[in-house]
């Protein structure tokens, strides 16, 4: 076994070996090593997520650089108040997920469940705001791609801009894929709340909560960049 | 560290970071109404970068973590910068790199215009030499027979 080949296992590690925590898999030396490996794996996954979104950010940068005036005008038709509200909602959900991890590290399971459910509620609120934003656009023929046919007082001027469809294609794809991430996060956070309710987590083992927290913060970070780039400038 | 009790970021720090994030959100909305000209995008990206840094360091615990996680994240971020920069180096300067002579584009255009004017000054019938100078005839030099038909 790995612990036997290690030159000098510390007392702590020996104690843990006797202790044999249920969550500790045999190919790991210690709980700490298992936790660190899981976390590093999550960071590697998050980098692939960052690169997924960066492809779309590059598309945004290229088309904005080619058509700065059109992008500024098209961005003016997005609802800044809704965008700002959603930013605050997502930042708050990031705080609640951080507080859920804070609670489970201290074995406060009940509190952890409340914070997870709070995060779930905020994420749902984000999607509701997003739904109303999308519907307001669709009503005026502002669709992604070839269906782009803006009409109505607030949107008419977009019809004459050759690059306006590109802005809205980028807008819908970026916020759409971000929204898919929010929905996936909601499902995972719901499962976590259920697991916590069944007593699966404690300060000894809360790896899924920690990793989901990392994922959720990344979703938040993507929105931190999307909000000013799409809505404000 | 799990059995020693995991490292816990104090709640006060989490709340302060959250407060800073909200303030910075207000700031980025505020500066959107200030005409900054060419600085608009850098300022917006700067504030967003600061917010992202706060989230990564404190909410995502990277400040207190095993440094290998920070290394992973930093390398990934560098690749994003490479991705954006190299792409923009192409798309932002398209059309400027075709002209590799000492003449400027205006000089070349002026020269072409002068050549065109000289061409226009010559009566179009006076320089017929080759069969191809007679565009309405597709059978070479048999001019007489064509005129007769």
PDB file of N, CA, C and O in Angstrom, chain B residues 6-63:
ATOM      1  N   UNK B   6     -10.581  22.098   8.153  1.00  0.00           N
ATOM      2  CA  UNK B   6     -10.156  22.788   6.940  1.00  0.00           C
ATOM      3  C   UNK B   6      -9.911  24.264   7.197  1.00  0.00           C
ATOM      4  O   UNK B   6     -10.396  24.809   8.189  1.00  0.00           O
ATOM      5  N   UNK B   7      -9.130  24.881   6.297  1.00  0.00           N
ATOM      6  CA  UNK B   7      -8.917  26.323   6.417  1.00  0.00           C
ATOM      7  C   UNK B   7     -10.230  27.048   6.125  1.00  0.00           C
ATOM      8  O   UNK B   7     -10.897  26.756   5.132  1.00  0.00           O
ATOM      9  N   UNK B   8     -10.578  27.952   7.000  1.00  0.00           N
ATOM     10  CA  UNK B   8     -11.852  28.657   6.839  1.00  0.00           C
ATOM     11  C   UNK B   8     -11.577  30.139   6.612  1.00  0.00           C
ATOM     12  O   UNK B   8     -10.906  30.775   7.413  1.00  0.00           O
ATOM     13  N   UNK B   9     -12.101  30.643   5.498  1.00  0.00           N
ATOM     14  CA  UNK B   9     -12.023  32.089   5.265  1.00  0.00           C
ATOM     15  C   UNK B   9     -13.028  32.742   6.195  1.00  0.00           C
ATOM     16  O   UNK B   9     -14.206  32.379   6.187  1.00  0.00           O
ATOM     17  N   UNK B  10     -12.582  33.710   7.019  1.00  0.00           N
ATOM     18  CA  UNK B  10     -13.532  34.329   7.962  1.00  0.00           C
ATOM     19  C   UNK B  10     -14.714  34.951   7.236  1.00  0.00           C
ATOM     20  O   UNK B  10     -14.576  35.485   6.141  1.00  0.00           O
ATOM     21  N   UNK B  11     -15.872  34.841   7.874  1.00  0.00           N
ATOM     22  CA  UNK B  11     -17.091  35.364   7.267  1.00  0.00           C
ATOM     23  C   UNK B  11     -16.970  36.855   6.975  1.00  0.00           C
ATOM     24  O   UNK B  11     -17.477  37.353   5.967  1.00  0.00           O
ATOM     25  N   UNK B  12     -16.249  37.565   7.860  1.00  0.00           N
ATOM     26  CA  UNK B  12     -16.124  39.015   7.662  1.00  0.00           C
ATOM     27  C   UNK B  12     -15.425  39.311   6.338  1.00  0.00           C
ATOM     28  O   UNK B  12     -15.791  40.253   5.627  1.00  0.00           O
ATOM     29  N   UNK B  13     -14.427  38.488   5.976  1.00  0.00           N
ATOM     30  CA  UNK B  13     -13.732  38.710   4.700  1.00  0.00           C
ATOM     31  C   UNK B  13     -14.679  38.441   3.540  1.00  0.00           C
ATOM     32  O   UNK B  13     -14.738  39.208   2.573  1.00  0.00           O
ATOM     33  N   UNK B  14     -15.461  37.360   3.634  1.00  0.00           N
ATOM     34  CA  UNK B  14     -16.414  37.056   2.557  1.00  0.00           C
ATOM     35  C   UNK B  14     -17.376  38.230   2.358  1.00  0.00           C
ATOM     36  O   UNK B  14     -17.666  38.633   1.231  1.00  0.00           O
ATOM     37  N   UNK B  15     -17.863  38.789   3.487  1.00  0.00           N
ATOM     38  CA  UNK B  15     -18.826  39.885   3.377  1.00  0.00           C
ATOM     39  C   UNK B  15     -18.169  41.138   2.814  1.00  0.00           C
ATOM     40  O   UNK B  15     -18.756  41.857   2.010  1.00  0.00           O
ATOM     41  N   UNK B  16     -16.923  41.390   3.224  1.00  0.00           N
ATOM     42  CA  UNK B  16     -16.220  42.569   2.700  1.00  0.00           C
ATOM     43  C   UNK B  16     -16.000  42.433   1.198  1.00  0.00           C
ATOM     44  O   UNK B  16     -16.158  43.385   0.437  1.00  0.00           O
ATOM     45  N   UNK B  17     -15.595  41.226   0.764  1.00  0.00           N
ATOM     46  CA  UNK B  17     -15.382  40.996  -0.668  1.00  0.00           C
ATOM     47  C   UNK B  17     -16.683  41.216  -1.430  1.00  0.00           C
ATOM     48  O   UNK B  17     -16.706  41.870  -2.476  1.00  0.00           O
ATOM     49  N   UNK B  18     -17.775  40.712  -0.858  1.00  0.00           N
ATOM     50  CA  UNK B  18     -19.074  40.899  -1.505  1.00  0.00           C
ATOM     51  C   UNK B  18     -19.404  42.390  -1.618  1.00  0.00           C
ATOM     52  O   UNK B  18     -19.831  42.867  -2.682  1.00  0.00           O
ATOM     53  N   UNK B  19     -19.155  43.126  -0.528  1.00  0.00           N
ATOM     54  CA  UNK B  19     -19.395  44.571  -0.554  1.00  0.00           C
ATOM     55  C   UNK B  19     -18.570  45.235  -1.650  1.00  0.00           C
ATOM     56  O   UNK B  19     -19.082  46.058  -2.421  1.00  0.00           O
ATOM     57  N   UNK B  20     -17.293  44.852  -1.748  1.00  0.00           N
ATOM     58  CA  UNK B  20     -16.423  45.441  -2.774  1.00  0.00           C
ATOM     59  C   UNK B  20     -16.951  45.120  -4.169  1.00  0.00           C
ATOM     60  O   UNK B  20     -16.928  45.974  -5.065  1.00  0.00           O
ATOM     61  N   UNK B  21     -17.449  43.891  -4.352  1.00  0.00           N
ATOM     62  CA  UNK B  21     -17.967  43.496  -5.673  1.00  0.00           C
ATOM     63  C   UNK B  21     -19.183  44.345  -6.050  1.00  0.00           C
ATOM     64  O   UNK B  21     -19.314  44.774  -7.204  1.00  0.00           O
ATOM     65  N   UNK B  22     -20.056  44.607  -5.062  1.00  0.00           N
ATOM     66  CA  UNK B  22     -21.242  45.417  -5.352  1.00  0.00           C
ATOM     67  C   UNK B  22     -20.826  46.852  -5.696  1.00  0.00           C
ATOM     68  O   UNK B  22     -21.322  47.452  -6.653  1.00  0.00           O
ATOM     69  N   UNK B  23     -19.877  47.391  -4.907  1.00  0.00           N
ATOM     70  CA  UNK B  23     -19.404  48.760  -5.173  1.00  0.00           C
ATOM     71  C   UNK B  23     -18.808  48.837  -6.581  1.00  0.00           C
ATOM     72  O   UNK B  23     -19.085  49.773  -7.344  1.00  0.00           O
ATOM     73  N   UNK B  24     -18.006  47.838  -6.941  1.00  0.00           N
ATOM     74  CA  UNK B  24     -17.372  47.864  -8.268  1.00  0.00           C
ATOM     75  C   UNK B  24     -18.414  47.716  -9.380  1.00  0.00           C
ATOM     76  O   UNK B  24     -18.248  48.286 -10.462  1.00  0.00           O
ATOM     77  N   UNK B  25     -19.489  46.956  -9.103  1.00  0.00           N
ATOM     78  CA  UNK B  25     -20.570  46.865 -10.101  1.00  0.00           C
ATOM     79  C   UNK B  25     -21.194  48.245 -10.313  1.00  0.00           C
ATOM     80  O   UNK B  25     -21.416  48.675 -11.455  1.00  0.00           O
ATOM     81  N   UNK B  26     -21.452  48.953  -9.192  1.00  0.00           N
ATOM     82  CA  UNK B  26     -21.978  50.314  -9.302  1.00  0.00           C
ATOM     83  C   UNK B  26     -21.025  51.204 -10.089  1.00  0.00           C
ATOM     84  O   UNK B  26     -21.442  51.978 -10.958  1.00  0.00           O
ATOM     85  N   UNK B  27     -19.732  51.052  -9.813  1.00  0.00           N
ATOM     86  CA  UNK B  27     -18.727  51.875 -10.488  1.00  0.00           C
ATOM     87  C   UNK B  27     -18.721  51.628 -11.999  1.00  0.00           C
ATOM     88  O   UNK B  27     -18.702  52.569 -12.798  1.00  0.00           O
ATOM     89  N   UNK B  28     -18.789  50.350 -12.387  1.00  0.00           N
ATOM     90  CA  UNK B  28     -18.711  50.049 -13.817  1.00  0.00           C
ATOM     91  C   UNK B  28     -19.961  50.554 -14.536  1.00  0.00           C
ATOM     92  O   UNK B  28     -19.892  51.000 -15.680  1.00  0.00           O
ATOM     93  N   UNK B  29     -21.131  50.539 -13.843  1.00  0.00           N
ATOM     94  CA  UNK B  29     -22.334  51.138 -14.445  1.00  0.00           C
ATOM     95  C   UNK B  29     -22.146  52.651 -14.535  1.00  0.00           C
ATOM     96  O   UNK B  29     -22.457  53.269 -15.558  1.00  0.00           O
ATOM     97  N   UNK B  30     -21.583  53.245 -13.478  1.00  0.00           N
ATOM     98  CA  UNK B  30     -21.397  54.696 -13.452  1.00  0.00           C
ATOM     99  C   UNK B  30     -20.484  55.185 -14.567  1.00  0.00           C
ATOM    100  O   UNK B  30     -20.837  56.122 -15.287  1.00  0.00           O
ATOM    101  N   UNK B  31     -19.322  54.539 -14.726  1.00  0.00           N
ATOM    102  CA  UNK B  31     -18.370  55.044 -15.725  1.00  0.00           C
ATOM    103  C   UNK B  31     -18.879  54.815 -17.146  1.00  0.00           C
ATOM    104  O   UNK B  31     -18.379  55.424 -18.081  1.00  0.00           O
ATOM    105  N   UNK B  32     -19.899  53.938 -17.310  1.00  0.00           N
ATOM    106  CA  UNK B  32     -20.451  53.731 -18.653  1.00  0.00           C
ATOM    107  C   UNK B  32     -21.120  55.008 -19.169  1.00  0.00           C
ATOM    108  O   UNK B  32     -21.259  55.185 -20.379  1.00  0.00           O
ATOM    109  N   UNK B  33     -21.521  55.905 -18.240  1.00  0.00           N
ATOM    110  CA  UNK B  33     -22.174  57.150 -18.660  1.00  0.00           C
ATOM    111  C   UNK B  33     -21.172  58.279 -18.851  1.00  0.00           C
ATOM    112  O   UNK B  33     -21.542  59.373 -19.249  1.00  0.00           O
ATOM    113  N   UNK B  34     -19.916  58.037 -18.500  1.00  0.00           N
ATOM    114  CA  UNK B  34     -18.881  59.053 -18.680  1.00  0.00           C
ATOM    115  C   UNK B  34     -18.208  58.804 -20.024  1.00  0.00           C
ATOM    116  O   UNK B  34     -17.769  57.686 -20.287  1.00  0.00           O
ATOM    117  N   UNK B  35     -18.155  59.821 -20.902  1.00  0.00           N
ATOM    118  CA  UNK B  35     -17.473  59.597 -22.183  1.00  0.00           C
ATOM    119  C   UNK B  35     -15.959  59.498 -21.989  1.00  0.00           C
ATOM    120  O   UNK B  35     -15.306  60.480 -21.672  1.00  0.00           O
ATOM    121  N   UNK B  36     -15.429  58.315 -22.149  1.00  0.00           N
ATOM    122  CA  UNK B  36     -13.995  58.103 -21.927  1.00  0.00           C
ATOM    123  C   UNK B  36     -13.234  57.915 -23.230  1.00  0.00           C
ATOM    124  O   UNK B  36     -12.025  57.738 -23.217  1.00  0.00           O
ATOM    125  N   UNK B  37     -13.954  57.922 -24.350  1.00  0.00           N
ATOM    126  CA  UNK B  37     -13.283  57.754 -25.635  1.00  0.00           C
ATOM    127  C   UNK B  37     -12.609  56.402 -25.747  1.00  0.00           C
ATOM    128  O   UNK B  37     -13.213  55.376 -25.439  1.00  0.00           O
ATOM    129  N   UNK B  38     -11.346  56.388 -26.153  1.00  0.00           N
ATOM    130  CA  UNK B  38     -10.663  55.109 -26.367  1.00  0.00           C
ATOM    131  C   UNK B  38     -10.430  54.321 -25.078  1.00  0.00           C
ATOM    132  O   UNK B  38     -10.068  53.158 -25.121  1.00  0.00           O
ATOM    133  N   UNK B  39     -10.645  54.987 -23.915  1.00  0.00           N
ATOM    134  CA  UNK B  39     -10.401  54.284 -22.650  1.00  0.00           C
ATOM    135  C   UNK B  39     -11.610  53.473 -22.191  1.00  0.00           C
ATOM    136  O   UNK B  39     -11.530  52.753 -21.204  1.00  0.00           O
ATOM    137  N   UNK B  40     -12.742  53.586 -22.907  1.00  0.00           N
ATOM    138  CA  UNK B  40     -13.970  52.930 -22.464  1.00  0.00           C
ATOM    139  C   UNK B  40     -13.765  51.443 -22.226  1.00  0.00           C
ATOM    140  O   UNK B  40     -14.073  50.924 -21.150  1.00  0.00           O
ATOM    141  N   UNK B  41     -13.235  50.752 -23.248  1.00  0.00           N
ATOM    142  CA  UNK B  41     -13.080  49.300 -23.135  1.00  0.00           C
ATOM    143  C   UNK B  41     -12.040  48.942 -22.071  1.00  0.00           C
ATOM    144  O   UNK B  41     -12.313  48.097 -21.213  1.00  0.00           O
ATOM    145  N   UNK B  42     -10.840  49.567 -22.067  1.00  0.00           N
ATOM    146  CA  UNK B  42      -9.879  49.212 -21.014  1.00  0.00           C
ATOM    147  C   UNK B  42     -10.403  49.424 -19.610  1.00  0.00           C
ATOM    148  O   UNK B  42     -10.158  48.588 -18.722  1.00  0.00           O
ATOM    149  N   UNK B  43     -11.148  50.523 -19.382  1.00  0.00           N
ATOM    150  CA  UNK B  43     -11.667  50.777 -18.030  1.00  0.00           C
ATOM    151  C   UNK B  43     -12.672  49.697 -17.641  1.00  0.00           C
ATOM    152  O   UNK B  43     -12.605  49.123 -16.553  1.00  0.00           O
ATOM    153  N   UNK B  44     -13.594  49.364 -18.574  1.00  0.00           N
ATOM    154  CA  UNK B  44     -14.601  48.335 -18.279  1.00  0.00           C
ATOM    155  C   UNK B  44     -13.925  46.991 -17.999  1.00  0.00           C
ATOM    156  O   UNK B  44     -14.278  46.292 -17.050  1.00  0.00           O
ATOM    157  N   UNK B  45     -12.929  46.658 -18.825  1.00  0.00           N
ATOM    158  CA  UNK B  45     -12.237  45.381 -18.623  1.00  0.00           C
ATOM    159  C   UNK B  45     -11.424  45.398 -17.332  1.00  0.00           C
ATOM    160  O   UNK B  45     -11.316  44.380 -16.649  1.00  0.00           O
ATOM    161  N   UNK B  46     -10.868  46.564 -17.003  1.00  0.00           N
ATOM    162  CA  UNK B  46     -10.079  46.674 -15.773  1.00  0.00           C
ATOM    163  C   UNK B  46     -10.936  46.411 -14.548  1.00  0.00           C
ATOM    164  O   UNK B  46     -10.551  45.641 -13.649  1.00  0.00           O
ATOM    165  N   UNK B  47     -12.117  47.044 -14.508  1.00  0.00           N
ATOM    166  CA  UNK B  47     -13.002  46.842 -13.350  1.00  0.00           C
ATOM    167  C   UNK B  47     -13.463  45.384 -13.290  1.00  0.00           C
ATOM    168  O   UNK B  47     -13.454  44.763 -12.226  1.00  0.00           O
ATOM    169  N   UNK B  48     -13.836  44.827 -14.462  1.00  0.00           N
ATOM    170  CA  UNK B  48     -14.272  43.424 -14.481  1.00  0.00           C
ATOM    171  C   UNK B  48     -13.131  42.515 -14.027  1.00  0.00           C
ATOM    172  O   UNK B  48     -13.352  41.559 -13.266  1.00  0.00           O
ATOM    173  N   UNK B  49     -11.903  42.821 -14.461  1.00  0.00           N
ATOM    174  CA  UNK B  49     -10.751  42.009 -14.060  1.00  0.00           C
ATOM    175  C   UNK B  49     -10.532  42.068 -12.557  1.00  0.00           C
ATOM    176  O   UNK B  49     -10.242  41.050 -11.919  1.00  0.00           O
ATOM    177  N   UNK B  50     -10.710  43.259 -11.993  1.00  0.00           N
ATOM    178  CA  UNK B  50     -10.547  43.413 -10.545  1.00  0.00           C
ATOM    179  C   UNK B  50     -11.594  42.585  -9.800  1.00  0.00           C
ATOM    180  O   UNK B  50     -11.283  41.884  -8.826  1.00  0.00           O
ATOM    181  N   UNK B  51     -12.838  42.659 -10.278  1.00  0.00           N
ATOM    182  CA  UNK B  51     -13.900  41.867  -9.641  1.00  0.00           C
ATOM    183  C   UNK B  51     -13.588  40.376  -9.745  1.00  0.00           C
ATOM    184  O   UNK B  51     -13.727  39.632  -8.766  1.00  0.00           O
ATOM    185  N   UNK B  52     -13.161  39.951 -10.937  1.00  0.00           N
ATOM    186  CA  UNK B  52     -12.850  38.526 -11.125  1.00  0.00           C
ATOM    187  C   UNK B  52     -11.718  38.099 -10.196  1.00  0.00           C
ATOM    188  O   UNK B  52     -11.759  37.016  -9.605  1.00  0.00           O
ATOM    189  N   UNK B  53     -10.713  38.987 -10.033  1.00  0.00           N
ATOM    190  CA  UNK B  53      -9.597  38.661  -9.145  1.00  0.00           C
ATOM    191  C   UNK B  53     -10.079  38.468  -7.715  1.00  0.00           C
ATOM    192  O   UNK B  53      -9.662  37.529  -7.021  1.00  0.00           O
ATOM    193  N   UNK B  54     -10.970  39.361  -7.260  1.00  0.00           N
ATOM    194  CA  UNK B  54     -11.507  39.228  -5.900  1.00  0.00           C
ATOM    195  C   UNK B  54     -12.226  37.897  -5.734  1.00  0.00           C
ATOM    196  O   UNK B  54     -12.048  37.187  -4.740  1.00  0.00           O
ATOM    197  N   UNK B  55     -13.052  37.542  -6.732  1.00  0.00           N
ATOM    198  CA  UNK B  55     -13.795  36.281  -6.648  1.00  0.00           C
ATOM    199  C   UNK B  55     -12.827  35.105  -6.597  1.00  0.00           C
ATOM    200  O   UNK B  55     -12.968  34.197  -5.779  1.00  0.00           O
ATOM    201  N   UNK B  56     -11.818  35.132  -7.487  1.00  0.00           N
ATOM    202  CA  UNK B  56     -10.891  34.005  -7.560  1.00  0.00           C
ATOM    203  C   UNK B  56     -10.091  33.879  -6.268  1.00  0.00           C
ATOM    204  O   UNK B  56      -9.932  32.784  -5.721  1.00  0.00           O
ATOM    205  N   UNK B  57      -9.602  34.995  -5.732  1.00  0.00           N
ATOM    206  CA  UNK B  57      -8.711  34.925  -4.565  1.00  0.00           C
ATOM    207  C   UNK B  57      -9.458  34.515  -3.302  1.00  0.00           C
ATOM    208  O   UNK B  57      -8.960  33.693  -2.530  1.00  0.00           O
ATOM    209  N   UNK B  58     -10.650  35.087  -3.079  1.00  0.00           N
ATOM    210  CA  UNK B  58     -11.306  34.877  -1.782  1.00  0.00           C
ATOM    211  C   UNK B  58     -12.452  33.871  -1.858  1.00  0.00           C
ATOM    212  O   UNK B  58     -12.451  32.882  -1.136  1.00  0.00           O
ATOM    213  N   UNK B  59     -13.417  34.106  -2.785  1.00  0.00           N
ATOM    214  CA  UNK B  59     -14.524  33.150  -2.886  1.00  0.00           C
ATOM    215  C   UNK B  59     -14.005  31.785  -3.337  1.00  0.00           C
ATOM    216  O   UNK B  59     -14.447  30.743  -2.849  1.00  0.00           O
ATOM    217  N   UNK B  60     -13.067  31.784  -4.289  1.00  0.00           N
ATOM    218  CA  UNK B  60     -12.565  30.510  -4.803  1.00  0.00           C
ATOM    219  C   UNK B  60     -11.324  30.049  -4.035  1.00  0.00           C
ATOM    220  O   UNK B  60     -10.708  29.052  -4.403  1.00  0.00           O
ATOM    221  N   UNK B  61     -10.957  30.829  -2.998  1.00  0.00           N
ATOM    222  CA  UNK B  61     -10.000  30.317  -2.039  1.00  0.00           C
ATOM    223  C   UNK B  61      -8.578  30.203  -2.577  1.00  0.00           C
ATOM    224  O   UNK B  61      -7.709  29.604  -1.948  1.00  0.00           O
ATOM    225  N   UNK B  62      -8.307  30.775  -3.739  1.00  0.00           N
ATOM    226  CA  UNK B  62      -7.004  30.534  -4.378  1.00  0.00           C
ATOM    227  C   UNK B  62      -5.871  31.170  -3.574  1.00  0.00           C
ATOM    228  O   UNK B  62      -4.735  30.687  -3.621  1.00  0.00           O
ATOM    229  N   UNK B  63      -6.155  32.227  -2.834  1.00  0.00           N
ATOM    230  CA  UNK B  63      -5.132  32.904  -2.035  1.00  0.00           C
ATOM    231  C   UNK B  63      -4.558  31.963  -0.976  1.00  0.00           C
ATOM    232  O   UNK B  63      -3.394  32.056  -0.626  1.00  0.00           O
TER     233      UNK B  63
END
